mmCIF file of C-alpha atoms in Angstrom:
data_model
loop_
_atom_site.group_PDB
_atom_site.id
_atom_site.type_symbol
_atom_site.label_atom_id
_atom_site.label_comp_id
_atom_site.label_asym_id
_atom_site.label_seq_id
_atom_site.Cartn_x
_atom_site.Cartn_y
_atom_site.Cartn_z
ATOM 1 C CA UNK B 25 0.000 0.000 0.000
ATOM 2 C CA UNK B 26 2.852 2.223 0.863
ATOM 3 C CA UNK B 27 4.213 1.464 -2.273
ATOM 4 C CA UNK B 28 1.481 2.335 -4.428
ATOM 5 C CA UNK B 29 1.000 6.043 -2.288
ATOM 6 C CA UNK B 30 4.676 6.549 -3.165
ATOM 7 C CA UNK B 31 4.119 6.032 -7.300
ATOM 8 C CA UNK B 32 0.925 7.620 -7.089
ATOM 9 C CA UNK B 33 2.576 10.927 -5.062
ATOM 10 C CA UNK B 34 5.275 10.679 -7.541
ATOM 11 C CA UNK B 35 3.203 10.680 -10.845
ATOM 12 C CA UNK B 36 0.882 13.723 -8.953
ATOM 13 C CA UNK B 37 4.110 15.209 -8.545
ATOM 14 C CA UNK B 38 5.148 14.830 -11.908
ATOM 15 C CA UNK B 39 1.914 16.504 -13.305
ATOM 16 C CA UNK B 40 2.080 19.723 -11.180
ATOM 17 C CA UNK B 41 5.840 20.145 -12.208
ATOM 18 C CA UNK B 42 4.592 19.682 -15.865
ATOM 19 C CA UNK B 43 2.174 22.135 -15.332
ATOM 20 C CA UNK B 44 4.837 24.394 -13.830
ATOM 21 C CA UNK B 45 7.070 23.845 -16.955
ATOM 22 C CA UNK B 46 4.280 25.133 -19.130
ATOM 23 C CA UNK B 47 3.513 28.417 -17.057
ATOM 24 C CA UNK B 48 6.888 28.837 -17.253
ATOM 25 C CA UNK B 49 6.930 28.162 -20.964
ATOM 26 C CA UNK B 50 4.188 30.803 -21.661
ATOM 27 C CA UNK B 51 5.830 33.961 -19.250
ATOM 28 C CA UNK B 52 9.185 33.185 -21.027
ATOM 29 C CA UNK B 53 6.933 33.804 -24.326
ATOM 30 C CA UNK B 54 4.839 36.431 -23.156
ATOM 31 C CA UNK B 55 7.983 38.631 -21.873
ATOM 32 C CA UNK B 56 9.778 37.838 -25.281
ATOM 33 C CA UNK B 57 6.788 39.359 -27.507
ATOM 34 C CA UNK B 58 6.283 42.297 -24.608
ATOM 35 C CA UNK B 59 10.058 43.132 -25.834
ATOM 36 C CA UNK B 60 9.820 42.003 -29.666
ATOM 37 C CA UNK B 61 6.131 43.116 -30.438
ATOM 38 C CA UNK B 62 6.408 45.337 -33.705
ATOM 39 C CA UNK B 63 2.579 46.825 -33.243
ATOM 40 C CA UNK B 64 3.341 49.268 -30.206
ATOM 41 C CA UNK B 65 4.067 47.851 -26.947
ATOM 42 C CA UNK B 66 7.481 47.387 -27.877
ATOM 43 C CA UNK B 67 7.751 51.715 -28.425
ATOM 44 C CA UNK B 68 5.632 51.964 -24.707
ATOM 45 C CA UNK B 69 7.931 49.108 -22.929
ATOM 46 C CA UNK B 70 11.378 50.972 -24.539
ATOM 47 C CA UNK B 71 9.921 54.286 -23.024
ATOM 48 C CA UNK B 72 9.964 53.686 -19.870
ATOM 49 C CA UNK B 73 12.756 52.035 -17.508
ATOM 50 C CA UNK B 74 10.312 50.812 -15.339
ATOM 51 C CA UNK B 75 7.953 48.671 -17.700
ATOM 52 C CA UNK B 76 11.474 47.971 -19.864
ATOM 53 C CA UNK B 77 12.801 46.238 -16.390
ATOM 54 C CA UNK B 78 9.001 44.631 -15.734
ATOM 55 C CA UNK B 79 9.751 42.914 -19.185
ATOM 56 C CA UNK B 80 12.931 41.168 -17.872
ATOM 57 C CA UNK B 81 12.360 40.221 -14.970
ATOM 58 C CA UNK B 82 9.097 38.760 -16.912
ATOM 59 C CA UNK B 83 11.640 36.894 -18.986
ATOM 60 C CA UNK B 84 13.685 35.393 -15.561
ATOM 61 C CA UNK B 85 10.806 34.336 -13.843
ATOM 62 C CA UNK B 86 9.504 32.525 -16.831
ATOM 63 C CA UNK B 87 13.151 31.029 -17.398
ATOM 64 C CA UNK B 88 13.078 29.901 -13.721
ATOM 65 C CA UNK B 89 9.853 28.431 -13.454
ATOM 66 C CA UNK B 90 10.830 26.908 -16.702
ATOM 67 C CA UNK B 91 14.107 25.341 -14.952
ATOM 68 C CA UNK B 92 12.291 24.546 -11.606
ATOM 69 C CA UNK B 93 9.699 22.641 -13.305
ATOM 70 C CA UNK B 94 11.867 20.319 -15.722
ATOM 71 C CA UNK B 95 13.641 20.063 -12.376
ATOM 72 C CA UNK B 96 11.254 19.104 -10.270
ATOM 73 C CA UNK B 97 9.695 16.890 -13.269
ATOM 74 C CA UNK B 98 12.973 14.819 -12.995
ATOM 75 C CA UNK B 99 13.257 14.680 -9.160
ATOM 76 C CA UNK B 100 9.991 13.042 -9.485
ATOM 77 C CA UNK B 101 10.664 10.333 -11.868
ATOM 78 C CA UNK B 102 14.322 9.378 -10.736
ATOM 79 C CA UNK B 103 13.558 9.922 -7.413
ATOM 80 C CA UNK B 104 16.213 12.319 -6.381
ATOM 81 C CA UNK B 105 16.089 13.757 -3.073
ATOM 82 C CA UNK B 106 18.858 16.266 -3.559
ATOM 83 C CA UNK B 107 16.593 17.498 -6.486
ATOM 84 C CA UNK B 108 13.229 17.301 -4.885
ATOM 85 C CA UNK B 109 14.956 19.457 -1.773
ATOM 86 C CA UNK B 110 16.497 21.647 -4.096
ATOM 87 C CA UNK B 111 12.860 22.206 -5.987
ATOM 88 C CA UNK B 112 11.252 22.597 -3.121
ATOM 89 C CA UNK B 113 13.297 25.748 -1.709
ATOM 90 C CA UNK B 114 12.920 27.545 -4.588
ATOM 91 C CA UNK B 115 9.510 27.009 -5.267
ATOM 92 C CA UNK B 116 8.935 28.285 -1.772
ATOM 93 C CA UNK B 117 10.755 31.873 -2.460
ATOM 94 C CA UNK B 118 8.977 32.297 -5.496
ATOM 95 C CA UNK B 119 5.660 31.762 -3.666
ATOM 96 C CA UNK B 120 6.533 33.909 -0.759
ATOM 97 C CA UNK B 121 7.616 36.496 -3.464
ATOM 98 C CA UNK B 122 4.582 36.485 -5.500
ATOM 99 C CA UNK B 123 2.138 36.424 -2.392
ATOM 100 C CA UNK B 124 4.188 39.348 -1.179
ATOM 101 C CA UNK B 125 3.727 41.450 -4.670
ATOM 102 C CA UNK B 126 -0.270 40.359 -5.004
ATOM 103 C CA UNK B 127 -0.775 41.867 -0.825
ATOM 104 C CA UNK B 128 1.467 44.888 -1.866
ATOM 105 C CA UNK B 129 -0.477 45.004 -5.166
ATOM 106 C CA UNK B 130 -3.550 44.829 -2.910
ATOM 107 C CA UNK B 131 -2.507 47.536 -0.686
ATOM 108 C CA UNK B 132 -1.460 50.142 -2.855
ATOM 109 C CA UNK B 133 -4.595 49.647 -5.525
ATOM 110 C CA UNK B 134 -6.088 53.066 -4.506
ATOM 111 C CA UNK B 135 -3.102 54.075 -6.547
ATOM 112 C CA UNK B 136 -4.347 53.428 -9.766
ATOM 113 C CA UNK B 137 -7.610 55.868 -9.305
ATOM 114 C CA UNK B 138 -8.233 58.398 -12.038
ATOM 115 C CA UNK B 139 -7.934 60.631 -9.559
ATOM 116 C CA UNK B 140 -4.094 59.493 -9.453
ATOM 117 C CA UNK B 141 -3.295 59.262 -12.807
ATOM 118 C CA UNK B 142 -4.732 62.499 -13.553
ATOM 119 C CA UNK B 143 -2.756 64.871 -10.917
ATOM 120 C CA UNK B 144 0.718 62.974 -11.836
ATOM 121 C CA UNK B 145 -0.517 63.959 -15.760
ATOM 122 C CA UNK B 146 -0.646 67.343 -14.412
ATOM 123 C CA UNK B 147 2.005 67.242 -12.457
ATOM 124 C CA UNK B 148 4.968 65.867 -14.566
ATOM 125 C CA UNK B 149 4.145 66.056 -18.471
ATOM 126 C CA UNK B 150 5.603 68.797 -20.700
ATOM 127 C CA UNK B 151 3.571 67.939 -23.317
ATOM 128 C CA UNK B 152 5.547 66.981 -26.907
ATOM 129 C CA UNK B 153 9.248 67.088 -25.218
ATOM 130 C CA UNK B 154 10.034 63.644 -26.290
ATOM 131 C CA UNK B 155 13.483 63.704 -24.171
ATOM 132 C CA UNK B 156 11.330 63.519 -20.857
ATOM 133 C CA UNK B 157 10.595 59.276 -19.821
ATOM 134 C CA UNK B 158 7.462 60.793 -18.487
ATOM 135 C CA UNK B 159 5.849 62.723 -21.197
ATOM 136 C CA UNK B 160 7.245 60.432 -23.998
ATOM 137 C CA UNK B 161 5.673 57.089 -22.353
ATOM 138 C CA UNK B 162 2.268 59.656 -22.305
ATOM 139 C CA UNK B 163 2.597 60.170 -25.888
ATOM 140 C CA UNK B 164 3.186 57.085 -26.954
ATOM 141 C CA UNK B 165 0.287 55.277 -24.749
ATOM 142 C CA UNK B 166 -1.901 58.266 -25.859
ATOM 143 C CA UNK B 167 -0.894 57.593 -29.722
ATOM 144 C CA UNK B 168 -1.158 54.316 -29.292
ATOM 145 C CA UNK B 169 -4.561 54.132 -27.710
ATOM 146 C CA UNK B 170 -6.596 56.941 -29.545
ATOM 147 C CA UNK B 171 -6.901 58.398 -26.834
ATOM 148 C CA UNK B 172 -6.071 61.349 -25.049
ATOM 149 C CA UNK B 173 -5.099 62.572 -21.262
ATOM 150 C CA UNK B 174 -6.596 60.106 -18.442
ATOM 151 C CA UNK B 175 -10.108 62.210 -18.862
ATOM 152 C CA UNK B 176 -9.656 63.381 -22.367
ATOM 153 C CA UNK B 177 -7.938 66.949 -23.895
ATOM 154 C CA UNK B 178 -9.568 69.029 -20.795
ATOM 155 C CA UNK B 179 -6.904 67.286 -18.746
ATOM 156 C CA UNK B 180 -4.189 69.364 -20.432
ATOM 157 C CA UNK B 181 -5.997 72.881 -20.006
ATOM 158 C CA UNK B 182 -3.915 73.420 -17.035
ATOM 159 C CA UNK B 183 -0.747 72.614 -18.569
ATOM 160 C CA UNK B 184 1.534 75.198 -19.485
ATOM 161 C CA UNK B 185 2.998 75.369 -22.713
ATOM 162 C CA UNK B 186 6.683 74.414 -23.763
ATOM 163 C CA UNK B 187 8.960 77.598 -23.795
ATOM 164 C CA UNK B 188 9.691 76.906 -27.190
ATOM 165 C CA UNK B 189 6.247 76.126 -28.781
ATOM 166 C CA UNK B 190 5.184 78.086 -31.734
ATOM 167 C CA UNK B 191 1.434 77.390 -31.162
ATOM 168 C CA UNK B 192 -0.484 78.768 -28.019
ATOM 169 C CA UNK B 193 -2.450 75.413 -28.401
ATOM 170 C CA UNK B 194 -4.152 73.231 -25.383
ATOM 171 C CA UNK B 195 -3.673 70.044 -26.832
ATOM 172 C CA UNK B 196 -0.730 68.252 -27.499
ATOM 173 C CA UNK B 197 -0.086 66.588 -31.017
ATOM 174 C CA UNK B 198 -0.322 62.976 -29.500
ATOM 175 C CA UNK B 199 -4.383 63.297 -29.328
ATOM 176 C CA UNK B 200 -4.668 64.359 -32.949
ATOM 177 C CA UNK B 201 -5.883 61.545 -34.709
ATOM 178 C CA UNK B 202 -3.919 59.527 -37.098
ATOM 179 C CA UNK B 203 -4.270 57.255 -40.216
ATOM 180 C CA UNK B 204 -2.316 55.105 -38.216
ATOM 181 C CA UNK B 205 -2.002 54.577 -34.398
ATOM 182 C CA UNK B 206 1.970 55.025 -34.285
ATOM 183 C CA UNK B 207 4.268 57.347 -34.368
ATOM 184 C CA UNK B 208 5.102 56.997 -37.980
ATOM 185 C CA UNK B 209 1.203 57.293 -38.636
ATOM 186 C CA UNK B 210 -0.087 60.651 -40.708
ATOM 187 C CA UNK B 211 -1.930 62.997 -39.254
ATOM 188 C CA UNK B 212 -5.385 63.330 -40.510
ATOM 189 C CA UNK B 213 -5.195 66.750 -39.384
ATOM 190 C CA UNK B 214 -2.749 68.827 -37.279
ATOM 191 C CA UNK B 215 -3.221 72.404 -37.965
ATOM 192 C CA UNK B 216 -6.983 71.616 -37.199
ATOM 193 C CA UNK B 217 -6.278 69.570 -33.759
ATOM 194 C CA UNK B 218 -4.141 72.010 -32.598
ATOM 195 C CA UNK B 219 -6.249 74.767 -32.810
ATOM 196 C CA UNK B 220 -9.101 73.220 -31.149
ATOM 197 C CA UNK B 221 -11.244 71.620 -33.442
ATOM 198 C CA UNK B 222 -12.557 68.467 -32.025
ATOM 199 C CA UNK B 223 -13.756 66.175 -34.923
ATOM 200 C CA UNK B 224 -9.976 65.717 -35.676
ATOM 201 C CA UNK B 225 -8.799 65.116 -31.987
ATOM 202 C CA UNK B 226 -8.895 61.597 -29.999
ATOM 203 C CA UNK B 227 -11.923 63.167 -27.488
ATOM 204 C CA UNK B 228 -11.746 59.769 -25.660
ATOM 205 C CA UNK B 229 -9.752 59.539 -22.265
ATOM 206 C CA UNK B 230 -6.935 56.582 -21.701
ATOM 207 C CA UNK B 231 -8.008 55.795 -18.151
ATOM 208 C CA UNK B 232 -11.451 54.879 -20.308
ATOM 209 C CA UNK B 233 -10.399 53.096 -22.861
ATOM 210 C CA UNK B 234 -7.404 51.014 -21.319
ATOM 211 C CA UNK B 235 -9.856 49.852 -18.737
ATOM 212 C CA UNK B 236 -11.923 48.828 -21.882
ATOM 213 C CA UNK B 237 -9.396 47.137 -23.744
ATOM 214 C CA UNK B 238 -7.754 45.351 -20.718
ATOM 215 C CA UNK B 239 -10.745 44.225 -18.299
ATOM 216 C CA UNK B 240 -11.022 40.654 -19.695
ATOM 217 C CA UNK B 241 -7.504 40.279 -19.403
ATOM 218 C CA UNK B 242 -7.155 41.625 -15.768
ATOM 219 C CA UNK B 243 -9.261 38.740 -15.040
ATOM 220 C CA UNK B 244 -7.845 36.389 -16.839
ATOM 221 C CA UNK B 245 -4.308 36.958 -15.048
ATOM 222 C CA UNK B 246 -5.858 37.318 -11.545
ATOM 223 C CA UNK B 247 -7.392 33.814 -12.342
ATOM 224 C CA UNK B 248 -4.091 32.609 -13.894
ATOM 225 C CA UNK B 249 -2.312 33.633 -10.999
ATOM 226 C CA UNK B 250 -4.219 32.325 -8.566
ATOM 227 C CA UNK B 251 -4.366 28.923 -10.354
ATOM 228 C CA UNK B 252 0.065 29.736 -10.578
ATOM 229 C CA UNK B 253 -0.213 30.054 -6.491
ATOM 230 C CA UNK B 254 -2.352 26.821 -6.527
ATOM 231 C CA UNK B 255 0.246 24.653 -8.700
ATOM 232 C CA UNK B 256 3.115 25.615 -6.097
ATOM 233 C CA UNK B 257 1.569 24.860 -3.185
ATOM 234 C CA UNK B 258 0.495 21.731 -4.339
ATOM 235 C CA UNK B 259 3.333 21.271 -5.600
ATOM 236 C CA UNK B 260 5.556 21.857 -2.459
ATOM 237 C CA UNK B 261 3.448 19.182 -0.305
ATOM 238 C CA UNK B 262 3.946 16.601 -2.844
ATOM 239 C CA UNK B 263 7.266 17.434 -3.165
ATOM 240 C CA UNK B 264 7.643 17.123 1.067
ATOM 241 C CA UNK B 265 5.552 14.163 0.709
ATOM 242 C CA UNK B 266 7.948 12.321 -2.005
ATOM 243 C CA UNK B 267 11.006 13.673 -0.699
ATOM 244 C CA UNK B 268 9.925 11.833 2.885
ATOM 245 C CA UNK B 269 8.785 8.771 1.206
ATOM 246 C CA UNK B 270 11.633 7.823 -0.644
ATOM 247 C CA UNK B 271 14.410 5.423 1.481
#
């Protein structure tokens, strides 16, 4: 009987590292079209330092969880206690670690309010100066989107103009609308946006239509990583479980 608990713990153990491998398999793909992706988020990512280093470390978890799984997957079958031990330990930081980002991501939620988004907007962007992280990752999520300040072009009433700027104009040139969302994209009309016309501006806000675009996918990761969380800790007691059965 003990015998047959100790295959069946083994091949259950097997399965969750398999499943690990995969996960793994997917982040390490995800994070490599993040970085590669020709159709924008590549020009958003490169930007800004902070999403650029979000894409990385992307890439090294999926590599690790990749590693840990074929690892554990062959602790498993061979019945390797060294490996099994060695699984084990890692896949409890990386638990710890992600439990610690979703409470923190928990915690700090009430900073992703419009409210938020709207006085940093007003706070830090100087409207078409490119050389600025802030105001260029702005432009380019604004370009990107069709869309235009968290609220829409009111948001950048308050905003005073570049010393430099030849126009006395409210809105900057990344809500104009475009034949083509980039940055290479025509515009359909500037000289029109600029001065205020709104048939040829992006009216829409981001806050809006990123929520739009992204809602079923929010779910779908807060689902994914709660299944992720799920696989490890499974994972881990089998892995105790093995590790204790085998003489």
């Amino acid at each position: 009987m003990e015998g047959d608990c100790l295959s069946c713990m083994k091949y259950l153990m097997f399965l969750f590292n398999f499943f690990i491998f995969l996960g793994g398999a997917c982040l390490l793909g995800v994070g490599i079209w993040v970085i590669v992706d020709p159709t924008g988020f590549r020009e958003i990512v490169a930007a800004n330092p902070l999403l650029f280093t979000g894409a990385y470390i992307m890439l090294a978890m999926g590599a690790m969880l990749f590693l840990l799984g074929f690892l554990g997957c062959c602790g498993a079958i061979r019945e390797n206690k060294c490996l099994l031990l060695f699984f084990f330990m890692f896949i409890l930081l990386i638990f710890l670690a992600e439990l610690s980002a979703a409470i923190l991501a928990f915690i700090f939620r009430e900073n992703l309010t419009r409210e938020f988004f709207t006085k940093e907007l007003k706070k830090h962007y100087l409207r078409d100066n490119d050389t600025d992280v802030f105001s260029s990752t702005w432009n380019s999520v604004m370009i990107t989107f069709a869309c235009c300040g968290v609220n829409g072009p009111e948001d950048f009433e308050a905003i005073p103009h570049l010393p430099y700027s030849s126009l006395e104009k409210a809105t900057p040139e990344a809500c104009c609308q475009r034949e083509l969302q980039s940055r290479e994209g025509m515009f359909v009309n500037k000289e029109a946006c600029l001065t205020g016309i709104e048939r040829f501006q992006n009216r829409q806000g981001c806050y809006t239509v990123i929520l739009n675009s992204f809602e079923t996918y929010v779910y779908l990761a807060g689902a994914l990583a709660i299944g992720v969380l799920a696989i490890e800790l499974f994972a881990m007691i089998f892995a105790m479980c093995l590790f204790r059965g085998i003489q």
